[in-house]
mmCIF file of C-alpha atoms in Angstrom:
data_model
loop_
_atom_site.group_PDB
_atom_site.id
_atom_site.type_symbol
_atom_site.label_atom_id
_atom_site.label_comp_id
_atom_site.label_asym_id
_atom_site.label_seq_id
_atom_site.Cartn_x
_atom_site.Cartn_y
_atom_site.Cartn_z
ATOM 1 C CA GLY W 1 6.721 -19.007 6.213
ATOM 2 C CA GLU W 2 5.332 -18.266 9.776
ATOM 3 C CA ASN W 3 2.191 -19.052 10.194
ATOM 4 C CA VAL W 4 -0.579 -18.195 13.084
ATOM 5 C CA GLU W 5 -2.847 -20.379 14.585
ATOM 6 C CA GLN W 6 -4.887 -18.886 17.143
ATOM 7 C CA HIS W 7 -7.873 -20.643 19.582
ATOM 8 C CA PRO W 8 -11.097 -19.788 19.636
ATOM 9 C CA SER W 9 -12.517 -19.135 17.309
ATOM 10 C CA THR W 10 -14.690 -17.276 19.272
ATOM 11 C CA LEU W 11 -15.558 -16.847 23.066
ATOM 12 C CA SER W 12 -18.444 -15.419 24.929
ATOM 13 C CA VAL W 13 -17.939 -14.919 28.886
ATOM 14 C CA GLN W 14 -20.196 -13.113 31.689
ATOM 15 C CA GLU W 15 -18.543 -9.921 32.919
ATOM 16 C CA GLY W 16 -16.424 -9.698 35.546
ATOM 17 C CA ASP W 17 -15.011 -13.448 34.438
ATOM 18 C CA SER W 18 -11.425 -14.466 32.121
ATOM 19 C CA ALA W 19 -10.746 -15.131 28.943
ATOM 20 C CA VAL W 20 -7.682 -16.218 27.726
ATOM 21 C CA ILE W 21 -7.480 -16.005 23.655
ATOM 22 C CA LYS W 22 -4.519 -18.928 22.406
ATOM 23 C CA CYS W 23 -2.381 -18.595 19.317
ATOM 24 C CA THR W 24 0.773 -20.801 18.354
ATOM 25 C CA TYR W 25 3.418 -20.168 15.862
ATOM 26 C CA SER W 26 5.599 -22.271 13.332
ATOM 27 C CA ASP W 27 9.104 -19.852 12.652
ATOM 28 C CA SER W 28 11.079 -20.550 15.846
ATOM 29 C CA ALA W 29 12.977 -17.256 14.883
ATOM 30 C CA SER W 30 9.587 -14.923 15.591
ATOM 31 C CA ASN W 31 10.504 -12.583 18.062
ATOM 32 C CA TYR W 32 7.741 -9.735 18.584
ATOM 33 C CA PHE W 33 4.561 -11.220 18.668
ATOM 34 C CA PRO W 34 1.661 -8.220 18.964
ATOM 35 C CA TRP W 35 -2.243 -8.737 19.775
ATOM 36 C CA TYR W 36 -5.261 -6.095 17.998
ATOM 37 C CA LYS W 37 -8.577 -5.478 19.184
ATOM 38 C CA GLN W 38 -10.357 -5.104 16.672
ATOM 39 C CA GLU W 39 -13.972 -2.708 17.002
ATOM 40 C CA LEU W 40 -16.616 -3.200 14.500
ATOM 41 C CA GLY W 41 -16.066 -0.474 12.180
ATOM 42 C CA LYS W 42 -12.852 -0.034 13.018
ATOM 43 C CA GLY W 43 -9.219 -0.516 12.246
ATOM 44 C CA PRO W 44 -7.125 -3.347 14.651
ATOM 45 C CA GLN W 45 -5.883 -0.903 17.798
ATOM 46 C CA LEU W 46 -2.535 -2.932 19.115
ATOM 47 C CA ILE W 47 -3.431 -3.821 23.346
ATOM 48 C CA ILE W 48 -0.562 -5.113 23.891
ATOM 49 C CA ASP W 49 2.961 -6.341 22.395
ATOM 50 C CA ILE W 50 5.662 -8.901 24.187
ATOM 51 C CA ARG W 51 8.973 -9.172 22.270
ATOM 52 C CA SER W 52 11.211 -12.645 22.638
ATOM 53 C CA ASN W 53 13.143 -12.438 25.787
ATOM 54 C CA VAL W 54 10.453 -11.575 28.296
ATOM 55 C CA GLY W 55 7.591 -14.488 29.216
ATOM 56 C CA GLU W 56 4.888 -12.662 30.835
ATOM 57 C CA LYS W 57 3.801 -8.579 29.206
ATOM 58 C CA LYS W 58 1.042 -7.219 31.876
ATOM 59 C CA ASP W 59 -1.081 -4.122 31.611
ATOM 60 C CA GLN W 60 -3.925 -3.594 33.732
ATOM 61 C CA ARG W 61 -6.705 -5.953 33.130
ATOM 62 C CA ILE W 62 -4.776 -7.642 30.126
ATOM 63 C CA ALA W 63 -1.884 -9.714 30.215
ATOM 64 C CA VAL W 64 -0.200 -11.935 27.605
ATOM 65 C CA THR W 65 2.067 -14.700 28.046
ATOM 66 C CA LEU W 66 5.371 -16.282 25.292
ATOM 67 C CA ASN W 67 5.861 -19.613 25.919
ATOM 68 C CA LYS W 68 9.248 -19.957 22.986
ATOM 69 C CA THR W 69 10.044 -23.899 23.781
ATOM 70 C CA ALA W 70 6.541 -24.460 22.810
ATOM 71 C CA LYS W 71 6.228 -21.569 20.372
ATOM 72 C CA HIS W 72 2.249 -20.434 21.579
ATOM 73 C CA PHE W 73 1.639 -17.150 23.266
ATOM 74 C CA SER W 74 -1.424 -16.252 24.662
ATOM 75 C CA LEU W 75 -3.985 -13.336 26.184
ATOM 76 C CA HIS W 76 -5.099 -12.948 29.102
ATOM 77 C CA ILE W 77 -8.339 -10.370 29.958
ATOM 78 C CA THR W 78 -9.365 -10.289 33.852
ATOM 79 C CA GLU W 79 -12.864 -8.669 34.917
ATOM 80 C CA THR W 80 -13.662 -8.577 31.503
ATOM 81 C CA GLN W 81 -16.834 -5.436 30.872
ATOM 82 C CA PRO W 82 -18.970 -5.792 28.323
ATOM 83 C CA GLU W 83 -16.877 -2.891 26.487
ATOM 84 C CA ASP W 84 -13.769 -5.767 25.849
ATOM 85 C CA SER W 85 -16.390 -7.363 23.271
ATOM 86 C CA ALA W 86 -14.643 -7.352 19.622
ATOM 87 C CA VAL W 87 -12.675 -9.397 17.536
ATOM 88 C CA TYR W 88 -9.044 -9.664 19.036
ATOM 89 C CA PHE W 89 -6.127 -10.748 16.490
ATOM 90 C CA CYS W 90 -2.109 -12.333 17.514
ATOM 91 C CA ALA W 91 -0.099 -11.580 15.261
ATOM 92 C CA ALA W 92 4.560 -12.742 14.934
ATOM 93 C CA ARG W 93 6.943 -10.894 13.477
ATOM 94 C CA SER W 94 10.342 -12.679 11.982
ATOM 95 C CA PRO W 95 13.359 -11.055 12.479
ATOM 96 C CA TYR W 96 14.965 -11.427 9.878
ATOM 97 C CA ASN W 97 14.919 -9.153 7.244
ATOM 98 C CA THR W 98 10.734 -8.597 7.516
ATOM 99 C CA ASP W 99 8.566 -6.092 7.620
ATOM 100 C CA LYS W 100 4.929 -8.378 7.617
ATOM 101 C CA LEU W 101 3.069 -9.003 10.982
ATOM 102 C CA ILE W 102 1.534 -12.676 10.018
ATOM 103 C CA PHE W 103 -1.693 -12.644 11.655
ATOM 104 C CA GLY W 104 -4.011 -15.174 13.687
ATOM 105 C CA THR W 105 -7.562 -15.836 12.438
ATOM 106 C CA GLY W 106 -8.998 -13.637 15.329
ATOM 107 C CA THR W 107 -11.316 -14.589 17.973
ATOM 108 C CA ARG W 108 -14.649 -13.288 18.656
ATOM 109 C CA LEU W 109 -15.487 -12.407 22.310
ATOM 110 C CA GLN W 110 -19.029 -11.322 23.581
ATOM 111 C CA VAL W 111 -18.901 -10.315 26.345
ATOM 112 C CA PHE W 112 -22.539 -10.685 28.842
ATOM 113 C CA PRO W 113 -23.589 -8.288 31.184
ATOM 114 C CA GLU A 1 -4.293 10.645 19.943
ATOM 115 C CA PRO A 2 -2.384 10.753 16.219
ATOM 116 C CA GLU A 3 -3.938 8.572 14.261
ATOM 117 C CA VAL A 4 -3.985 6.414 11.188
ATOM 118 C CA THR A 5 -7.010 8.274 8.912
ATOM 119 C CA GLN A 6 -8.125 6.600 5.966
ATOM 120 C CA THR A 7 -10.325 7.568 2.815
ATOM 121 C CA PRO A 8 -12.909 6.217 1.472
ATOM 122 C CA SER A 9 -14.211 4.890 4.153
ATOM 123 C CA HIS A 10 -16.630 2.461 0.935
ATOM 124 C CA GLN A 11 -15.702 1.964 -2.460
ATOM 125 C CA VAL A 12 -18.080 0.334 -4.449
ATOM 126 C CA THR A 13 -15.947 0.305 -7.942
ATOM 127 C CA GLN A 14 -16.149 -2.036 -11.324
ATOM 128 C CA MET A 15 -14.588 -5.029 -12.480
ATOM 129 C CA GLY A 16 -11.411 -3.595 -15.049
ATOM 130 C CA GLN A 17 -12.146 -0.498 -12.826
ATOM 131 C CA GLU A 18 -8.708 1.785 -11.397
ATOM 132 C CA VAL A 19 -9.348 2.513 -7.746
ATOM 133 C CA ILE A 20 -7.007 4.555 -5.559
ATOM 134 C CA LEU A 21 -7.380 4.137 -1.840
ATOM 135 C CA ARG A 22 -5.448 6.930 0.460
ATOM 136 C CA CYS A 23 -3.995 7.324 3.284
ATOM 137 C CA VAL A 24 -2.233 9.731 6.153
ATOM 138 C CA PRO A 25 -0.183 8.438 8.197
ATOM 139 C CA ILE A 26 1.167 9.948 12.109
ATOM 140 C CA SER A 27 2.399 13.226 11.333
ATOM 141 C CA ASN A 28 6.747 11.753 12.896
ATOM 142 C CA HIS A 29 6.085 7.794 11.062
ATOM 143 C CA LEU A 30 8.678 6.857 8.812
ATOM 144 C CA TYR A 31 7.599 3.741 8.007
ATOM 145 C CA PHE A 32 3.618 2.569 5.822
ATOM 146 C CA TYR A 33 2.115 -0.482 5.189
ATOM 147 C CA TRP A 34 -0.845 -1.488 3.469
ATOM 148 C CA TYR A 35 -2.209 -4.946 4.673
ATOM 149 C CA ARG A 36 -5.615 -6.564 3.428
ATOM 150 C CA GLN A 37 -8.593 -8.516 5.209
ATOM 151 C CA ILE A 38 -10.928 -9.907 2.407
ATOM 152 C CA LEU A 39 -14.799 -10.737 5.330
ATOM 153 C CA GLY A 40 -13.916 -13.321 8.023
ATOM 154 C CA GLN A 41 -9.719 -13.684 6.477
ATOM 155 C CA LYS A 42 -6.710 -13.359 8.277
ATOM 156 C CA VAL A 43 -5.727 -9.365 7.550
ATOM 157 C CA GLU A 44 -2.412 -10.533 5.069
ATOM 158 C CA PHE A 45 0.233 -8.013 4.887
ATOM 159 C CA LEU A 46 1.054 -6.158 1.231
ATOM 160 C CA VAL A 47 3.606 -3.872 1.410
ATOM 161 C CA SER A 48 5.386 -1.866 3.374
ATOM 162 C CA PHE A 49 6.882 1.239 2.546
ATOM 163 C CA TYR A 50 9.955 3.490 3.227
ATOM 164 C CA ASN A 51 12.162 6.877 1.988
ATOM 165 C CA ASN A 52 10.233 6.784 -0.979
ATOM 166 C CA GLU A 53 10.817 3.250 -1.682
ATOM 167 C CA ILE A 54 8.860 -0.098 -1.155
ATOM 168 C CA SER A 55 10.798 -2.442 1.105
ATOM 169 C CA GLU A 56 9.413 -5.445 0.896
ATOM 170 C CA LYS A 57 5.929 -6.969 -0.438
ATOM 171 C CA SER A 58 3.738 -9.579 -1.000
ATOM 172 C CA GLU A 59 3.032 -11.908 -3.433
ATOM 173 C CA ILE A 60 -0.127 -11.005 -3.111
ATOM 174 C CA PHE A 61 1.512 -7.362 -4.361
ATOM 175 C CA ASP A 62 1.932 -8.105 -8.341
ATOM 176 C CA ASP A 63 1.729 -5.433 -10.670
ATOM 177 C CA GLN A 64 -2.094 -4.590 -10.796
ATOM 178 C CA PHE A 65 -1.233 -3.071 -7.556
ATOM 179 C CA SER A 66 1.406 0.774 -6.829
ATOM 180 C CA VAL A 67 2.393 2.340 -4.617
ATOM 181 C CA GLU A 68 2.988 6.353 -3.329
ATOM 182 C CA ARG A 69 3.581 9.294 -1.425
ATOM 183 C CA PRO A 70 2.655 11.719 -3.699
ATOM 184 C CA ASP A 71 3.820 14.819 -0.857
ATOM 185 C CA GLY A 72 4.672 14.814 2.550
ATOM 186 C CA SER A 73 1.170 13.546 3.866
ATOM 187 C CA ASN A 74 -0.495 11.354 1.500
ATOM 188 C CA PHE A 75 0.084 7.350 1.112
ATOM 189 C CA THR A 76 -2.095 5.994 -1.432
ATOM 190 C CA LEU A 77 -2.551 2.694 -2.862
ATOM 191 C CA LYS A 78 -3.682 1.906 -6.705
ATOM 192 C CA ILE A 79 -4.796 -0.797 -8.276
ATOM 193 C CA ARG A 80 -5.133 -0.636 -11.828
ATOM 194 C CA SER A 81 -8.023 -3.584 -12.933
ATOM 195 C CA THR A 82 -9.612 -4.129 -10.299
ATOM 196 C CA LYS A 83 -10.655 -8.066 -9.964
ATOM 197 C CA LEU A 84 -13.770 -9.358 -7.990
ATOM 198 C CA GLU A 85 -11.526 -10.888 -5.664
ATOM 199 C CA ASP A 86 -9.673 -7.117 -5.259
ATOM 200 C CA SER A 87 -13.110 -7.130 -2.957
ATOM 201 C CA ALA A 88 -11.571 -6.716 0.554
ATOM 202 C CA MET A 89 -10.645 -4.234 3.661
ATOM 203 C CA TYR A 90 -7.976 -2.135 3.058
ATOM 204 C CA PHE A 91 -5.886 -1.527 6.172
ATOM 205 C CA CYS A 92 -3.025 1.720 5.868
ATOM 206 C CA ALA A 93 -0.886 1.195 8.946
ATOM 207 C CA SER A 94 2.259 3.288 10.086
ATOM 208 C CA SER A 95 5.272 3.082 12.430
ATOM 209 C CA VAL A 96 8.656 4.933 13.683
ATOM 210 C CA ALA A 97 10.486 2.805 13.250
ATOM 211 C CA SER A 98 11.180 -0.016 10.477
ATOM 212 C CA GLY A 99 8.326 -3.175 11.178
ATOM 213 C CA ARG A 100 12.112 -5.650 10.992
ATOM 214 C CA ALA A 101 13.795 -2.752 13.874
ATOM 215 C CA GLY A 102 10.476 -4.119 16.007
ATOM 216 C CA GLY A 103 8.003 -0.217 15.262
ATOM 217 C CA GLU A 104 4.636 -0.960 16.675
ATOM 218 C CA LEU A 105 2.228 -0.107 14.239
ATOM 219 C CA PHE A 106 -0.595 1.649 13.929
ATOM 220 C CA PHE A 107 -3.799 1.155 11.888
ATOM 221 C CA GLY A 108 -5.877 3.118 9.981
ATOM 222 C CA GLU A 109 -10.126 2.184 10.424
ATOM 223 C CA GLY A 110 -9.293 0.850 6.998
ATOM 224 C CA SER A 111 -11.359 1.587 3.650
ATOM 225 C CA ARG A 112 -14.055 -1.258 2.532
ATOM 226 C CA LEU A 113 -13.700 -2.027 -1.354
ATOM 227 C CA THR A 114 -16.494 -4.136 -3.030
ATOM 228 C CA VAL A 115 -15.665 -5.081 -7.029
ATOM 229 C CA LEU A 116 -19.285 -5.587 -9.344
#
């Protein structure tokens, strides 16, 4: 079945720097790739997603890129702020008769002022 | 902004006891899910539910688990006889469209279950 690997597990950056989190997936048929932000004590919150018919999507300081050939996708956060500090999860979903998202292991991002 | 709400936020129970976790999905959503996250591990799919039926379940979702939508608003997860390994954070989610149709999932804040 599908497997999603996520790196790094922790990431520390200075405020204003960029942060990049990378994920790889195993099922080449996967066509939906959301990113979730989880703050302490809260549930995962969808921050951006990308579908397999596009290579890049941007929303203000957040962007996601998808390389279908290499089966990897990345989250880019520019001009990081302390409130970006959280755990970020990538996920993937196959279109073949399944509802489930397969999650990565998460990246704890710390943005230092 | 509409949100998924879950109760209780934390429940402590003895091994072998029954537990019911409750969720109120976003009101116009038709598809409902339970996921769980064991401490330090991945978020894992348990079950999806639509039109008062289970659409899909994972291998984790064995006979000890059941889901129900007893009225027009609540969506519940029942664990009949809890085991130590059921200790986890349980997340409810809902979506307008089905997962397989590309529906975006909105998660609740989770219910932490501790089995002693």
